[in-house]
Coordinates of C-alpha atoms and ligand atoms in Angstrom, one line a residue:
M1 CA -39.8 -11.1 33.5
D2 CA -37.7 -13.9 32.0
T3 CA -36.7 -16.9 34.1
I4 CA -33.1 -16.0 34.6
A5 CA -33.9 -12.5 35.8
A6 CA -36.5 -13.9 38.2
A7 CA -34.0 -16.6 39.4
L8 CA -31.3 -14.0 39.9
Q9 CA -33.6 -11.9 42.0
A10 CA -34.5 -14.9 44.1
V11 CA -30.9 -15.8 44.7
R12 CA -30.1 -12.2 45.6
G13 CA -33.0 -12.4 48.1
R14 CA -31.6 -15.6 49.6
I15 CA -28.1 -13.9 50.0
A16 CA -29.6 -10.8 51.6
R17 CA -31.7 -12.8 54.1
A18 CA -28.8 -15.1 55.0
A19 CA -26.5 -12.1 55.5
V20 CA -29.0 -10.3 57.7
A21 CA -29.7 -13.5 59.7
A22 CA -25.9 -13.7 60.3
G23 CA -25.7 -10.1 61.4
R24 CA -23.9 -9.1 58.3
N25 CA -24.4 -6.5 55.6
P26 CA -25.8 -8.0 52.3
P27 CA -23.3 -6.1 50.1
E28 CA -20.4 -8.0 51.9
V29 CA -21.4 -11.1 49.9
A30 CA -20.7 -11.0 46.2
L31 CA -22.6 -13.3 43.8
L32 CA -20.6 -15.2 41.2
A33 CA -22.9 -16.7 38.5
V34 CA -21.5 -20.1 37.4
S35 CA -22.4 -20.3 33.7
K36 CA -20.6 -23.6 32.9
S37 CA -22.5 -25.7 30.4
W38 CA -24.8 -22.7 29.5
P39 CA -24.5 -20.9 26.1
A40 CA -23.4 -17.2 25.7
K41 CA -27.1 -16.3 25.2
R42 CA -27.9 -17.2 28.9
V43 CA -24.9 -15.3 30.1
Q44 CA -26.2 -12.3 28.2
E45 CA -29.6 -12.6 29.8
A46 CA -28.0 -12.6 33.2
Y47 CA -26.0 -9.6 32.3
L48 CA -29.1 -7.8 31.2
A49 CA -30.6 -8.6 34.6
G50 CA -27.6 -6.9 36.3
Q51 CA -25.1 -9.7 36.8
T52 CA -21.5 -9.0 35.6
A53 CA -19.3 -11.7 37.3
F54 CA -19.3 -15.2 35.8
G55 CA -17.5 -18.4 36.8
E56 CA -16.4 -21.0 34.3
N57 CA -14.7 -24.4 34.8
Y58 CA -13.6 -25.3 31.3
L59 CA -11.2 -23.1 29.4
Q60 CA -12.3 -23.9 25.8
E61 CA -16.0 -23.4 26.7
A62 CA -15.2 -20.1 28.5
L63 CA -13.1 -18.7 25.6
R64 CA -16.0 -19.3 23.2
K65 CA -18.4 -17.4 25.4
M66 CA -15.8 -14.6 26.0
E67 CA -15.5 -14.2 22.2
A68 CA -19.3 -14.1 21.7
L69 CA -19.8 -11.6 24.5
A70 CA -16.6 -9.5 23.9
G71 CA -18.6 -6.2 23.8
L72 CA -19.9 -6.6 27.4
P73 CA -18.1 -5.5 30.5
L74 CA -18.0 -8.9 32.1
E75 CA -15.6 -10.2 34.8
W76 CA -14.6 -13.8 34.3
H77 CA -13.5 -16.1 37.1
F78 CA -11.9 -19.5 36.5
I79 CA -13.1 -22.0 39.1
G80 CA -12.2 -25.4 37.7
P81 CA -9.2 -27.7 37.8
I82 CA -6.2 -26.2 36.1
Q83 CA -4.0 -28.2 33.8
S84 CA -0.5 -26.7 33.4
N85 CA -0.8 -26.4 29.6
K86 CA -3.8 -24.1 30.2
T87 CA -2.2 -21.6 32.5
R88 CA -1.2 -19.1 29.8
A89 CA -4.7 -18.7 28.4
I90 CA -6.2 -18.6 31.9
A91 CA -3.7 -15.9 33.1
E92 CA -4.4 -13.9 29.9
R93 CA -8.2 -14.1 29.8
F94 CA -9.5 -14.2 33.4
S95 CA -9.6 -11.6 36.2
W96 CA -9.8 -14.2 39.0
V97 CA -8.7 -17.8 39.6
H98 CA -10.3 -19.6 42.5
S99 CA -8.8 -23.0 42.1
V100 CA -5.0 -22.6 42.7
E101 CA -3.8 -25.7 44.7
R102 CA -0.1 -26.1 43.7
E103 CA 2.9 -23.7 43.7
K104 CA 3.9 -24.8 40.2
I105 CA 0.6 -23.7 38.7
A106 CA 0.7 -20.4 40.6
E107 CA 4.2 -19.7 39.2
R108 CA 3.1 -20.4 35.7
L109 CA 0.0 -18.1 36.1
S110 CA 2.2 -15.4 37.5
Q111 CA 4.7 -15.7 34.6
A112 CA 2.0 -15.6 32.0
R113 CA 0.1 -12.6 33.4
R114 CA 0.7 -9.6 31.1
K115 CA 2.7 -6.7 32.6
N116 CA 0.1 -4.1 31.6
A117 CA -2.8 -6.0 33.1
P118 CA -3.7 -5.7 36.8
P119 CA -2.4 -8.7 38.8
L120 CA -4.4 -11.9 38.6
K121 CA -6.6 -12.2 41.7
V122 CA -6.3 -15.7 43.2
C123 CA -7.8 -17.9 45.9
L124 CA -6.3 -21.1 47.1
Q125 CA -8.6 -24.1 46.9
V126 CA -8.6 -26.0 50.2
N127 CA -9.7 -29.6 50.6
V128 CA -11.9 -29.3 53.7
S129 CA -13.5 -32.7 53.4
G130 CA -10.4 -34.9 53.8
E131 CA -10.5 -38.2 52.0
A132 CA -13.9 -37.5 50.5
T133 CA -12.6 -35.2 47.8
K134 CA -9.3 -35.0 45.9
S135 CA -9.2 -31.3 44.8
G136 CA -7.5 -28.7 46.9
V137 CA -4.5 -28.3 49.1
S138 CA -4.8 -29.9 52.6
P139 CA -5.5 -27.6 55.5
E140 CA -2.0 -28.5 56.9
A141 CA -0.3 -27.3 53.7
V142 CA -2.2 -24.1 53.0
L143 CA 0.0 -21.8 55.0
A144 CA 3.2 -22.8 53.2
L145 CA 1.4 -22.5 49.8
A146 CA 0.0 -19.1 50.8
R147 CA 3.5 -17.9 51.6
Q148 CA 4.8 -19.0 48.2
V149 CA 1.9 -17.6 46.2
A150 CA 2.0 -14.2 48.1
R151 CA 5.5 -13.8 46.8
L152 CA 4.6 -14.1 43.1
P153 CA 4.7 -10.7 41.4
R154 CA 1.8 -11.0 39.0
L155 CA -0.6 -12.6 41.4
E156 CA -2.7 -11.0 44.1
L157 CA -3.5 -13.5 46.7
R158 CA -7.1 -12.7 47.9
G159 CA -8.4 -15.7 49.8
L160 CA -9.5 -19.3 50.1
M161 CA -12.0 -21.4 48.2
A162 CA -13.6 -24.7 49.0
I163 CA -16.2 -27.1 47.6
P164 CA -17.1 -29.3 50.6
E165 CA -18.7 -32.7 50.1
P166 CA -22.5 -32.4 50.4
L167 CA -23.4 -33.5 53.9
P168 CA -26.9 -34.5 55.2
T169 CA -27.4 -31.8 57.8
A170 CA -27.0 -28.0 57.7
T171 CA -24.9 -28.2 60.9
A172 CA -22.5 -30.6 59.3
Q173 CA -22.3 -28.5 56.2
Q174 CA -21.6 -25.4 58.2
A175 CA -18.7 -27.1 60.0
S176 CA -16.8 -27.4 56.7
F177 CA -17.3 -23.8 56.0
R178 CA -16.2 -22.9 59.5
L179 CA -13.0 -24.8 58.9
L180 CA -12.2 -22.6 55.9
R181 CA -13.0 -19.4 57.8
E182 CA -10.7 -20.5 60.6
L183 CA -7.9 -21.3 58.1
K184 CA -8.3 -17.8 56.7
E185 CA -8.1 -16.3 60.2
R186 CA -5.0 -18.3 60.9
L187 CA -3.3 -17.1 57.8
C188 CA -4.2 -13.5 58.6
A189 CA -2.7 -14.0 62.1
E190 CA 0.5 -15.1 60.2
G191 CA 0.6 -11.8 58.4
I192 CA -1.0 -13.0 55.1
S193 CA -3.9 -10.6 54.6
L194 CA -6.9 -12.1 52.8
D195 CA -10.3 -10.6 52.2
T196 CA -12.1 -13.4 50.3
L197 CA -13.8 -16.6 51.3
S198 CA -15.2 -18.2 48.1
M199 CA -17.7 -20.7 49.5
G200 CA -21.3 -21.7 49.1
M201 CA -23.2 -22.9 46.1
S202 CA -26.9 -23.3 45.1
Q203 CA -27.6 -25.9 47.9
D204 CA -25.7 -24.5 50.8
L205 CA -25.1 -20.7 50.3
E206 CA -27.0 -19.9 53.6
A207 CA -24.6 -22.1 55.6
A208 CA -21.6 -20.5 53.9
I209 CA -22.8 -17.0 54.5
A210 CA -23.4 -17.8 58.2
E211 CA -19.7 -18.7 58.3
G212 CA -18.4 -15.6 56.6
A213 CA -18.5 -16.3 52.8
T214 CA -17.7 -13.1 50.9
M215 CA -18.4 -14.7 47.5
V216 CA -20.9 -17.4 46.7
R217 CA -20.7 -19.4 43.4
V218 CA -24.1 -20.2 42.2
G219 CA -25.1 -22.0 39.0
T220 CA -28.2 -24.2 39.2
A221 CA -30.3 -21.8 41.2
I222 CA -29.8 -19.1 38.5
F223 CA -29.6 -21.1 35.2
G224 CA -31.4 -24.3 36.0
E225 CA -30.3 -28.0 36.2
R226 CA -27.2 -28.8 34.0
E227 CA -27.1 -31.9 31.9
E228 CA -23.9 -33.3 33.3
A229 CA -21.6 -34.7 30.7
Ligands
PLP323 C1 -20.5 -26.0 39.3 C2 -19.8 -25.2 40.3 C3 -20.5 -24.4 41.2 C4 -22.0 -24.1 41.1 O1 -22.7 -25.2 41.6 P1 -24.3 -25.1 41.7 O2 -24.7 -26.3 42.6 O3 -24.8 -25.3 40.3 O4 -24.7 -23.8 42.2 C5 -19.8 -23.7 42.1 N1 -18.5 -23.8 42.2 C6 -17.8 -24.7 41.5 C7 -16.3 -24.8 41.6 C8 -18.4 -25.4 40.5 O5 -17.7 -26.3 39.7

C-alpha cells in the first residue's frame, strides 16, 4: 500500500475513534483532504485511495490541479483568504468556500456563480481566538453577516469554519471549538439553519470532533509535512 493510502486509512481511523468516543456516528464527520502545496499526482493518489473532496488555499495552484485532474469526479473546496479579484474564478470553479468573512466578498461570489450550477455552498470563517489571529469575522458580528449571506441567491449558507490558534492543552483547544459550536447553535436559534461545522486539522481533529465538527480539514497527516513558502 502506498503512503498516502495508508495515511488516509489512519486518518479515517482517527476520525472514527474520535466520533465513537464522543457518542457520534463516524459518517457524520466528513474528511476534507487539504492538498495545498502538493502536486496533482498526490491528489490523484488520494483519489485512488477513495478520497474525493479536496481543499485548496491558493487559486492559481488549485486551477492548475483542476486542469490536470479534469477527468476525475473531485469536489473542490476553497479554504484560503479570498481577494476580491479572485471571486469570479472561485465562484466558477469550486463547490464550497469555507473562508467567507465579509459581505462584499459574499456578494461578489453570489453574482459570479453561474445560473445553471448548483448554489455555491459557503461557511463563514469566525475568529474564535480574538487578538491572536486576524482572519475571520468576530463572534459578535457573525449573526449579522449570516443574515446578509443567507439572503444571497446564488449562495447556500451551510455553516461556520474556524482555525483556532494552537493552544498547549487539549482542554484549551477544545474550548475554541466549543465556542464555534455554540455560535452555530445561536444562529440556528435565530432561524438560520446550518448543518456544517468545519473545524479540526491534523493536530486537533479529535478535540474538534468531540465538540461537533462535521468536516475536518486535514493536510499534513495525509500528505506529509509541507515545505512552507
Ligand atoms: C493548511 C490548512 C489545513 C490543514 O492543516 P494541517 O495541519 O496540514 O492538517 C486546514 N485548514 C486550513 C484553512 C488550512 O489552511
